[in-house]
Tab-separated table of C-alpha atoms in Angstrom:
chain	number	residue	atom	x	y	z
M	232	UNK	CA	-22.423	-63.061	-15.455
M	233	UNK	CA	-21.933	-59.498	-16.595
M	234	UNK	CA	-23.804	-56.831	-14.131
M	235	UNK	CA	-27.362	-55.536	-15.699
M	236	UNK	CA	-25.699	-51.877	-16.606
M	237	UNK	CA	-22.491	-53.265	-18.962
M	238	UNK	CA	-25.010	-55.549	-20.624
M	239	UNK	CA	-26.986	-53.048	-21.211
M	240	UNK	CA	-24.247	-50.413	-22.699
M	241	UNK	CA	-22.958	-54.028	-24.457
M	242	UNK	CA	-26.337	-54.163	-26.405
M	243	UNK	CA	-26.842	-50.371	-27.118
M	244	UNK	CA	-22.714	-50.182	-28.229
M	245	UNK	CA	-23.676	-53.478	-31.158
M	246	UNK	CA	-26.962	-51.440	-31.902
M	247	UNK	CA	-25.521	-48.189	-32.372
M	248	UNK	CA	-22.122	-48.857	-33.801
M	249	UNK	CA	-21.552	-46.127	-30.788
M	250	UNK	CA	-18.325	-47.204	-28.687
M	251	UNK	CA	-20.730	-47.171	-24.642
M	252	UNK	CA	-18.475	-49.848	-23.074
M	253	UNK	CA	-15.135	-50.963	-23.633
M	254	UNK	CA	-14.649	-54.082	-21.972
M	255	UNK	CA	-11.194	-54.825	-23.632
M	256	UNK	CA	-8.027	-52.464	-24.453
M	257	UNK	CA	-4.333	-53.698	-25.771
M	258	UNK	CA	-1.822	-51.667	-25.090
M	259	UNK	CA	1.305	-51.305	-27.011
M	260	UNK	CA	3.550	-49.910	-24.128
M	261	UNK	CA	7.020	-50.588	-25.728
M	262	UNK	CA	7.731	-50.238	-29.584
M	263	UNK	CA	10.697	-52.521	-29.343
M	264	UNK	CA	11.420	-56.765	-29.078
M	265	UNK	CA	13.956	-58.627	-27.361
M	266	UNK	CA	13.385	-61.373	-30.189
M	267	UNK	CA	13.687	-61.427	-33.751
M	268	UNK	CA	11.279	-64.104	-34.716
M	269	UNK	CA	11.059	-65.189	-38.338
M	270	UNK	CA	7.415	-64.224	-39.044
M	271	UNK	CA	7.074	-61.299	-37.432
M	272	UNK	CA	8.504	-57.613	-38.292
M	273	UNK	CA	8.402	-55.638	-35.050
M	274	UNK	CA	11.853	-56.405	-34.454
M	275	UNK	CA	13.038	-54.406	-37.417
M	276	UNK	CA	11.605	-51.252	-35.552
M	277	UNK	CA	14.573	-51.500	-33.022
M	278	UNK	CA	16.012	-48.514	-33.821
M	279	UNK	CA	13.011	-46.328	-33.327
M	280	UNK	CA	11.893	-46.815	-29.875
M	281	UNK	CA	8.899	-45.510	-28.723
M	282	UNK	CA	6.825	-45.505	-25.243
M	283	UNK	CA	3.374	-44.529	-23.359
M	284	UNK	CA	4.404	-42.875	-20.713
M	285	UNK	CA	2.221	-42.216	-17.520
M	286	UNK	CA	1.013	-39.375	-19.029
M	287	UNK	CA	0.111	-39.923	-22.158
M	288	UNK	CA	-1.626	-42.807	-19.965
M	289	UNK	CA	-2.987	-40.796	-17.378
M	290	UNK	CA	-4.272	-38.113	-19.880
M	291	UNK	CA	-7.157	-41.173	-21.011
M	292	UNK	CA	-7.905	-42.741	-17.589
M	293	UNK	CA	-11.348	-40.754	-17.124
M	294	UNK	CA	-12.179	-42.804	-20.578
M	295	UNK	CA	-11.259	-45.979	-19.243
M	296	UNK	CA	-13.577	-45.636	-16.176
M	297	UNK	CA	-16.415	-44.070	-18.185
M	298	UNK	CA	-16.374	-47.050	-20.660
M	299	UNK	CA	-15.991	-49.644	-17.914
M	300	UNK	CA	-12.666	-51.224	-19.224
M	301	UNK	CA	-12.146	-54.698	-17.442
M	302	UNK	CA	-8.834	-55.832	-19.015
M	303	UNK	CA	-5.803	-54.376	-20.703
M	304	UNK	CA	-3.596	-56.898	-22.559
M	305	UNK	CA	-0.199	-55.426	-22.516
M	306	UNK	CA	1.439	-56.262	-25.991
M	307	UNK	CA	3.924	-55.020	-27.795
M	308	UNK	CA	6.978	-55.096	-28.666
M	309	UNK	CA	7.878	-56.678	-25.657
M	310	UNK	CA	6.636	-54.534	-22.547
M	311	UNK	CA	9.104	-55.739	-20.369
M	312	UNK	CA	11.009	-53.645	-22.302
M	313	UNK	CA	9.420	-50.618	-20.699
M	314	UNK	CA	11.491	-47.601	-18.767
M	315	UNK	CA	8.465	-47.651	-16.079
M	316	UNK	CA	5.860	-50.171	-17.081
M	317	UNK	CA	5.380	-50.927	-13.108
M	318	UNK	CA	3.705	-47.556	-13.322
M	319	UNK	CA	1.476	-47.632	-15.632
M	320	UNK	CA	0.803	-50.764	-14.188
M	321	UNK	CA	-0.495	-49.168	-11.227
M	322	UNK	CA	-2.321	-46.352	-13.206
M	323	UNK	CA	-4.533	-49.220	-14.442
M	324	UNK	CA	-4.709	-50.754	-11.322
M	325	UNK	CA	-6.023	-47.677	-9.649
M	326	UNK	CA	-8.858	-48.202	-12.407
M	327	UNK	CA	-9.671	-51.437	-11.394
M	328	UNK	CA	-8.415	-53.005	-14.744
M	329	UNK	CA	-7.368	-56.270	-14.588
M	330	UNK	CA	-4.122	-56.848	-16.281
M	331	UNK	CA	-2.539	-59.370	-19.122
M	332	UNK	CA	0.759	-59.257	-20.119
M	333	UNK	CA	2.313	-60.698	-23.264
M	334	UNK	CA	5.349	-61.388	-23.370
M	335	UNK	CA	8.775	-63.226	-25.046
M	336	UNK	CA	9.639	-64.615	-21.570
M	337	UNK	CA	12.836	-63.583	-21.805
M	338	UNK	CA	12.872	-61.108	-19.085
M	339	UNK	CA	10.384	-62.985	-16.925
M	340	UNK	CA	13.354	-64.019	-14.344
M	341	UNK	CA	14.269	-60.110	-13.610
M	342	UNK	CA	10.749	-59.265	-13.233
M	343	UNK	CA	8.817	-62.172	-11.985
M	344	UNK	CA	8.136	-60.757	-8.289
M	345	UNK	CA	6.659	-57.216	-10.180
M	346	UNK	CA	5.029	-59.526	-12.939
M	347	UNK	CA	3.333	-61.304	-10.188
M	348	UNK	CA	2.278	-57.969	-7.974
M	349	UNK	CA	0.887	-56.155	-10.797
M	350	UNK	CA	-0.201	-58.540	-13.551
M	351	UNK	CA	-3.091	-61.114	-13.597
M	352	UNK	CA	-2.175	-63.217	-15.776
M	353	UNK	CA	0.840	-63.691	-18.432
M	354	UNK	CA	1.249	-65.563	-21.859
M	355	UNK	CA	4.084	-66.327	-23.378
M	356	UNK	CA	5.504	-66.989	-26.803
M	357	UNK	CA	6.148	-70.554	-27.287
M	358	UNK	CA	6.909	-71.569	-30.614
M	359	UNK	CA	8.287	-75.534	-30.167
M	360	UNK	CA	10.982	-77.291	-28.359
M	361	UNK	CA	14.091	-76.080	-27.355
M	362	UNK	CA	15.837	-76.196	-30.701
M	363	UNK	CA	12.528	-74.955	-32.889
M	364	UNK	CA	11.758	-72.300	-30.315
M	365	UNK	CA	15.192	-70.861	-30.592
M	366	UNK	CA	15.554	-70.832	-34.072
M	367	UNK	CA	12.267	-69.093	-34.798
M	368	UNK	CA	13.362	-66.569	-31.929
M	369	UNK	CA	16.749	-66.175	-33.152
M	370	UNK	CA	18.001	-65.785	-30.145
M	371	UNK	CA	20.674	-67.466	-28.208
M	372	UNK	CA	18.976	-69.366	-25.194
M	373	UNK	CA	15.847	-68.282	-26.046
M	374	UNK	CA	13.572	-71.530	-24.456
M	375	UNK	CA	16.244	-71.657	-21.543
M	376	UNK	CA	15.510	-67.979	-21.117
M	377	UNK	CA	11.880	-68.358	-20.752
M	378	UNK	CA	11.888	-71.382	-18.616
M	379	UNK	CA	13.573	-69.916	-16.341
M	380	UNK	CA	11.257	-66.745	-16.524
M	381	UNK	CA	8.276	-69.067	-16.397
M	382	UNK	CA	10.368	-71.055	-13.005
M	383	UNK	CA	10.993	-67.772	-11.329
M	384	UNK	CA	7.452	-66.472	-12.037
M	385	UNK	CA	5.781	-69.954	-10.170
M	386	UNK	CA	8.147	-70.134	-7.522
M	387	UNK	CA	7.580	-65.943	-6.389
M	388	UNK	CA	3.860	-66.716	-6.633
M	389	UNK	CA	3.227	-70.971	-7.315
M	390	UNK	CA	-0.620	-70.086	-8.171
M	391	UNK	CA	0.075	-67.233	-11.155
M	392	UNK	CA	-1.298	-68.130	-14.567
M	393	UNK	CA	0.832	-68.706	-16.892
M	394	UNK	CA	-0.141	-69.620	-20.270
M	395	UNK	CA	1.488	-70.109	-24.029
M	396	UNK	CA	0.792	-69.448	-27.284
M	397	UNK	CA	2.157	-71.084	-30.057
M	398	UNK	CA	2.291	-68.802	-33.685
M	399	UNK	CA	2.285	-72.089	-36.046
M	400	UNK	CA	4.385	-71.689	-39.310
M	401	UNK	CA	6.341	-73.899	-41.910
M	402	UNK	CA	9.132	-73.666	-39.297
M	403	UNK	CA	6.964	-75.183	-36.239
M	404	UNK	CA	4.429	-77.112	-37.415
M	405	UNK	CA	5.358	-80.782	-37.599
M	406	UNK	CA	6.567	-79.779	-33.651
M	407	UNK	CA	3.292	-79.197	-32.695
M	408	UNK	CA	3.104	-82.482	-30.739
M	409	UNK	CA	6.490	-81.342	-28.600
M	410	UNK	CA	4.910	-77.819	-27.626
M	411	UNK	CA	2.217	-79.369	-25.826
M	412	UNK	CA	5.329	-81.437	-23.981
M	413	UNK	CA	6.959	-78.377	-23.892
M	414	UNK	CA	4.242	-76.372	-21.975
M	415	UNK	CA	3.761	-79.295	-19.527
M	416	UNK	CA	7.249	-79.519	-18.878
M	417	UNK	CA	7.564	-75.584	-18.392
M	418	UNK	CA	4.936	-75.865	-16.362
M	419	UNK	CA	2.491	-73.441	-18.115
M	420	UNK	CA	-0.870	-73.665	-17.318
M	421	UNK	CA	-2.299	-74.352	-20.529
M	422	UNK	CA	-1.444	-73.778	-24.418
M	423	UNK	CA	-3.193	-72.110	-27.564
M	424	UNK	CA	-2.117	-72.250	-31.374
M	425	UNK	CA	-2.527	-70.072	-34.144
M	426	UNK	CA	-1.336	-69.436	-37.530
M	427	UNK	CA	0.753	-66.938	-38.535
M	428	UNK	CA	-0.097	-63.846	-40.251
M	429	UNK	CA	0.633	-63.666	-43.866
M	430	UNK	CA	-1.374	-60.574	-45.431
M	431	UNK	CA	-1.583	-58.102	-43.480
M	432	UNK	CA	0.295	-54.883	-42.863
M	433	UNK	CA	0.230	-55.202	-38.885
M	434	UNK	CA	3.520	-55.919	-36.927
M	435	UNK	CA	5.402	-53.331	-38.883
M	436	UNK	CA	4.829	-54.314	-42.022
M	437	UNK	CA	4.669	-51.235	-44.110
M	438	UNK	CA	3.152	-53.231	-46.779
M	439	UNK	CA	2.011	-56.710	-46.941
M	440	UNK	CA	4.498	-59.597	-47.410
M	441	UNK	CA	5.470	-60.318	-51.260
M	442	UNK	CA	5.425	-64.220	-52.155
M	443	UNK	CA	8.842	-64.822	-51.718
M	444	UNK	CA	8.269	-63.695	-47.545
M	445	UNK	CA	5.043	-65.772	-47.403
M	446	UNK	CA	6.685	-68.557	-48.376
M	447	UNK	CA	9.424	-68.339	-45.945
M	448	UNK	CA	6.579	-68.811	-43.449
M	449	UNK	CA	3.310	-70.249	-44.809
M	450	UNK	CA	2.860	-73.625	-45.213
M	451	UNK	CA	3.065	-75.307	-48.645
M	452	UNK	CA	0.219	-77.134	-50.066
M	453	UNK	CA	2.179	-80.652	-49.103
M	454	UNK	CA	2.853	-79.098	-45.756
M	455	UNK	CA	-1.231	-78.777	-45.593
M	456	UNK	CA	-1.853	-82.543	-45.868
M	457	UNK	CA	1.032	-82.757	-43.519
M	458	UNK	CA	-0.484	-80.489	-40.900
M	459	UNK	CA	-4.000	-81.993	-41.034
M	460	UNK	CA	-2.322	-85.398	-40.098
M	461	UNK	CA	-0.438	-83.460	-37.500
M	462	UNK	CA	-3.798	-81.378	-36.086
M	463	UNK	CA	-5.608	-85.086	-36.039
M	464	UNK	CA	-2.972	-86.966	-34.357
M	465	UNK	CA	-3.151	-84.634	-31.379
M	466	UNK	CA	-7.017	-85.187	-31.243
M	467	UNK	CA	-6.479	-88.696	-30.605
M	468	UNK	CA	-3.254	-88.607	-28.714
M	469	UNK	CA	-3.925	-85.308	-26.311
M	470	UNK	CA	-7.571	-86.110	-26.233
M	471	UNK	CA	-7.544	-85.190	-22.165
M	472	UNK	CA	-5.812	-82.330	-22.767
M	473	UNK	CA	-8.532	-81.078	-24.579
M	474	UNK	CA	-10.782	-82.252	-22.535
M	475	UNK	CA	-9.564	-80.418	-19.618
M	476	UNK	CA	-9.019	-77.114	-21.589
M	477	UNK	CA	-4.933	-77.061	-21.050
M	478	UNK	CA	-5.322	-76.749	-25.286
M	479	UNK	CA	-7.719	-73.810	-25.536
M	480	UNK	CA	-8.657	-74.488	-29.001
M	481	UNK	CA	-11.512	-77.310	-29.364
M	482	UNK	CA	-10.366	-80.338	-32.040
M	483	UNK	CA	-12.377	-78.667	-34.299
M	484	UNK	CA	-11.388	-74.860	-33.849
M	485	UNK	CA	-7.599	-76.529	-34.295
M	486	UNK	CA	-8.497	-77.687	-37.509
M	487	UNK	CA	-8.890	-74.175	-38.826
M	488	UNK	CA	-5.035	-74.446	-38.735
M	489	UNK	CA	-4.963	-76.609	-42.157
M	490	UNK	CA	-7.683	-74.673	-43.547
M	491	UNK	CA	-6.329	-71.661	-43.802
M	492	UNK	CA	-3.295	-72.561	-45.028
M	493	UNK	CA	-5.047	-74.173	-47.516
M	494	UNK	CA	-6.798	-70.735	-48.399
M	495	UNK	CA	-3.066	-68.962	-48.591
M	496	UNK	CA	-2.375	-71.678	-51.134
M	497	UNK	CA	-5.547	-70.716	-53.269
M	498	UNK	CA	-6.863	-74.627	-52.508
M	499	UNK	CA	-9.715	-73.515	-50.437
M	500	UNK	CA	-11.444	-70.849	-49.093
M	501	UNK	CA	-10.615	-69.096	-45.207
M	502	UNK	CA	-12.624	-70.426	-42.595
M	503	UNK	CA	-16.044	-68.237	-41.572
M	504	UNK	CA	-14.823	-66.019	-39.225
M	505	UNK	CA	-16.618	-64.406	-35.911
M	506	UNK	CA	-15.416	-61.626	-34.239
M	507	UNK	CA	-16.828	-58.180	-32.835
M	508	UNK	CA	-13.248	-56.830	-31.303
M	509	UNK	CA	-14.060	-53.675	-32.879
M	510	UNK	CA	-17.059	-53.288	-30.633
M	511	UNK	CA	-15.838	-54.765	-27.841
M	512	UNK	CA	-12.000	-53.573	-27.645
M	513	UNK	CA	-9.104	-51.073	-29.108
M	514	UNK	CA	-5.402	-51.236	-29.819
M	515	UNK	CA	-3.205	-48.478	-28.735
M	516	UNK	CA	-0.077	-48.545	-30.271
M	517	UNK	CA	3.296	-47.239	-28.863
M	518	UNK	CA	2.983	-44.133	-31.048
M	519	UNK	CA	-0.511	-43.412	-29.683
M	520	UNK	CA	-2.113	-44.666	-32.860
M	521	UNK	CA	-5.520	-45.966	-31.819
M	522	UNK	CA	-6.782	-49.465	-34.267
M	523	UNK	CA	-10.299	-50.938	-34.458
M	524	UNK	CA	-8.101	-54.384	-33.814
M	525	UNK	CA	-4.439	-55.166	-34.936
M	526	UNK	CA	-5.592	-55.648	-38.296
M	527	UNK	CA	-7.410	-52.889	-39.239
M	528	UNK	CA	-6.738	-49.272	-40.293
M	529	UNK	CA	-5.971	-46.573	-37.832
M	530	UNK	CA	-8.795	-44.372	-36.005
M	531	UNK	CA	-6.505	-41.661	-34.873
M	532	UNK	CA	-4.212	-40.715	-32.280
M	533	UNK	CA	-4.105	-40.565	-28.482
M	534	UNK	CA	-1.493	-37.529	-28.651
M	535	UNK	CA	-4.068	-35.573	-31.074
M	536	UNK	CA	-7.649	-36.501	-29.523
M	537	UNK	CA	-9.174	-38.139	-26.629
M	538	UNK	CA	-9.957	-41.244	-26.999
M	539	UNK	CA	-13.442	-41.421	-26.679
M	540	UNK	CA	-13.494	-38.855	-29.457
M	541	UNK	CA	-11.260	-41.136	-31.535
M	542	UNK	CA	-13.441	-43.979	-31.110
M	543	UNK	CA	-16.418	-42.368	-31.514
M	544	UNK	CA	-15.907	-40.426	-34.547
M	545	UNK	CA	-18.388	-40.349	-37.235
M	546	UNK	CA	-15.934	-41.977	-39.194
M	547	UNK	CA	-15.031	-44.779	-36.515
M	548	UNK	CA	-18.864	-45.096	-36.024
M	549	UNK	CA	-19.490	-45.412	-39.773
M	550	UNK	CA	-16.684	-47.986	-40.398
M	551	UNK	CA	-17.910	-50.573	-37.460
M	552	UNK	CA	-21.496	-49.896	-38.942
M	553	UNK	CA	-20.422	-51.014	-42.827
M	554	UNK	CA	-18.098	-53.645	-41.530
M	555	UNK	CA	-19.264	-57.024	-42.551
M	556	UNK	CA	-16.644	-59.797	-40.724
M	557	UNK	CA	-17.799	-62.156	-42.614
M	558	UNK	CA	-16.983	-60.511	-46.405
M	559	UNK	CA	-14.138	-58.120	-45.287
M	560	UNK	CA	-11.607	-59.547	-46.966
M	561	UNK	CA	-8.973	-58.024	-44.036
M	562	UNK	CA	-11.287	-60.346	-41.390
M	563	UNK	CA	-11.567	-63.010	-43.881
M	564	UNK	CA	-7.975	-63.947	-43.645
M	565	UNK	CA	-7.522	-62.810	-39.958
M	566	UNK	CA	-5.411	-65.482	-37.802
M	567	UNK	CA	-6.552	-63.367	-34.209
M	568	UNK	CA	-10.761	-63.169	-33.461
M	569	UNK	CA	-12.417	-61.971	-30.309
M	570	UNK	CA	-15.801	-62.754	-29.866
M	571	UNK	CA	-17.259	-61.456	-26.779
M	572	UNK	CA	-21.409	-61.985	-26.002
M	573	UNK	CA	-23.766	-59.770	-24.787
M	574	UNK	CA	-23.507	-61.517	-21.773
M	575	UNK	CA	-19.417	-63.164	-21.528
M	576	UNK	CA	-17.809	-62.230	-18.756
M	577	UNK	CA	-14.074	-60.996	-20.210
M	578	UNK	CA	-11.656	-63.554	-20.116
């Protein structure tokens, strides 16, 4: 359980609309991506690298502590990728944030002993077996890469968390079945799907995806049938698998997959989504610029305002106050939720 004082700022922050705690930030510490995956953009961005450095860190740390941040989930770009990551890494740890990274995996092997002394926890990008992965990744090696990351990670430190997470596309989906082999046989400590994004402008997208680009990666309406097969085949043949947790999704949270795919096709309509990340948590880009979630427009800019000012703007306060998850049509089709209770400790 949460201590008496955050669930109290917890209940006045969803009462107010007023950002009191903060239990969650993601940080965007590296513009740039070692990868240059099929259904995502970020890559394209290569040439126009950009960084938080320590001080445009250090500048927001009093905010951190006054809002009680628990966890920062370093995303990116890849954040390996980082001139000094190691320390901001300790800037955050000298705030008692706990700390995820994200990551390709593909540097994992020349990091894994400072992965393991500043980080909490990792998950990686696993997007099939050797052959899928690498194609999506479209990079040479890519799934011998990460293994090896993911070996040198477990033998520095054998009880480190290491999880996947699987983006699920036209390219990946009938290879569902061989992930969850995949992650055993990495050794990962458990495995999440998800579908990809198709209609928003995050991940560098300066606007959203024509058809011709969604169709690269969405699923077709025969590959919807296809995937509902797929999604009820795993029920019955990794049934202790998801009985143990090692796939985070419940059987019936995984058949969201199908459904929304289904929705993308016009043949059905996007499952009900929950979510309060925009109470709960912030994105910080590389740039500074500070999002409600990744989906969402921006509130401002680190480099221009503190953050607490940023988040508690009258217009940041006003737009969590009118925003309906439910009927947003942004949140309708959103692949990424976060719904944390009054009372959930952060993950």
């Amino acid at each position: 359980m949460i201590s008496p004082l955050e669930l109290v700022q917890r209940q006045r922050t969803l009462a107010s609309h007023k950002i009191h705690t903060l239990p969650i930030v993601v940080l965007m510490p590296h513009s740039r991506c070692n990868c240059r995956c099929v259904m995502c953009d970020i890559w394209k961005a290569n040439t126009q690298k950009r960084e938080i450095s320590t001080e445009d860190l250090e500048r927001h740390l009093d905010v951190f502590s006054r809002f009680r941040v628990q966890r920062v989930v370093l995303s990116g770009g890849e954040a390996l990728l980082h001139r000094n990551l190691w320390a901001l890494c300790g800037l955050l740890k000298g705030r008692n944030c706990r700390i995820t990274l994200l990551s390709t995996g593909l540097l994992l092997g020349k990091h894994a002993v400072e992965v393991a002394r500043w980080c909490d926890d990792v998950i990686v990008s696993l997007d099939g077996s050797r052959p899928v992965h690498d194609s999506i990744r479209r990079v040479p090696r890519a799934f011998d890469r990460l293994a090896a990351g993911v070996a040198a990670l477990k033998s520095s430190t054998p009880s480190f968390r290491v999880t996947g997470r699987s983006v699920i596309q036209r390219a990946n989906f009938l290879d569902m079945p061989n992930i969850i082999d995949a992650a055993h046989a990495l050794g990962l400590d458990g495995i999440s799907f998800l579908p990809a994004d198709v209609s928003s402008e995050a991940f560098n997208r300066p606007n959203p995806w024509d058809g011709e680009r969604v169709a690269e990666v969405a699923l077709s309406i025969a590959d919807v049938a296809a995937l509902r097969n797929v999604v009820e085949d795993l029920v019955d043949k990794y049934a202790d698998d998801f009985a143990s947790g090692y796939i985070a999704e419940a059987p019936q949270k995984l058949r969201r997959l199908p459904a929304y795919f289904a929705a993308v096709n016009g043949t059905g309509a996007y499952p009900e989504t929950s979510c309060n990340a925009p109470w709960v948590s912030t994105v910080i880009e590389a740039d500074g610029t500070v999002r409600p979630c990744f989906f969402h427009r921006s509130l401002g800019n680190i480099h221009d305002a503190p953050l607490d000012a940023i988040l508690n703007a009258p217009a940041s306060i006003a737009f969590r106050r009118s925003l309906d998850v439910k009927r947003d049509d942004t949140c309708r089709r959103c692949v990424c939720t976060l719904q944390l209770g009054p009372a959930q400790r952060v993950p």
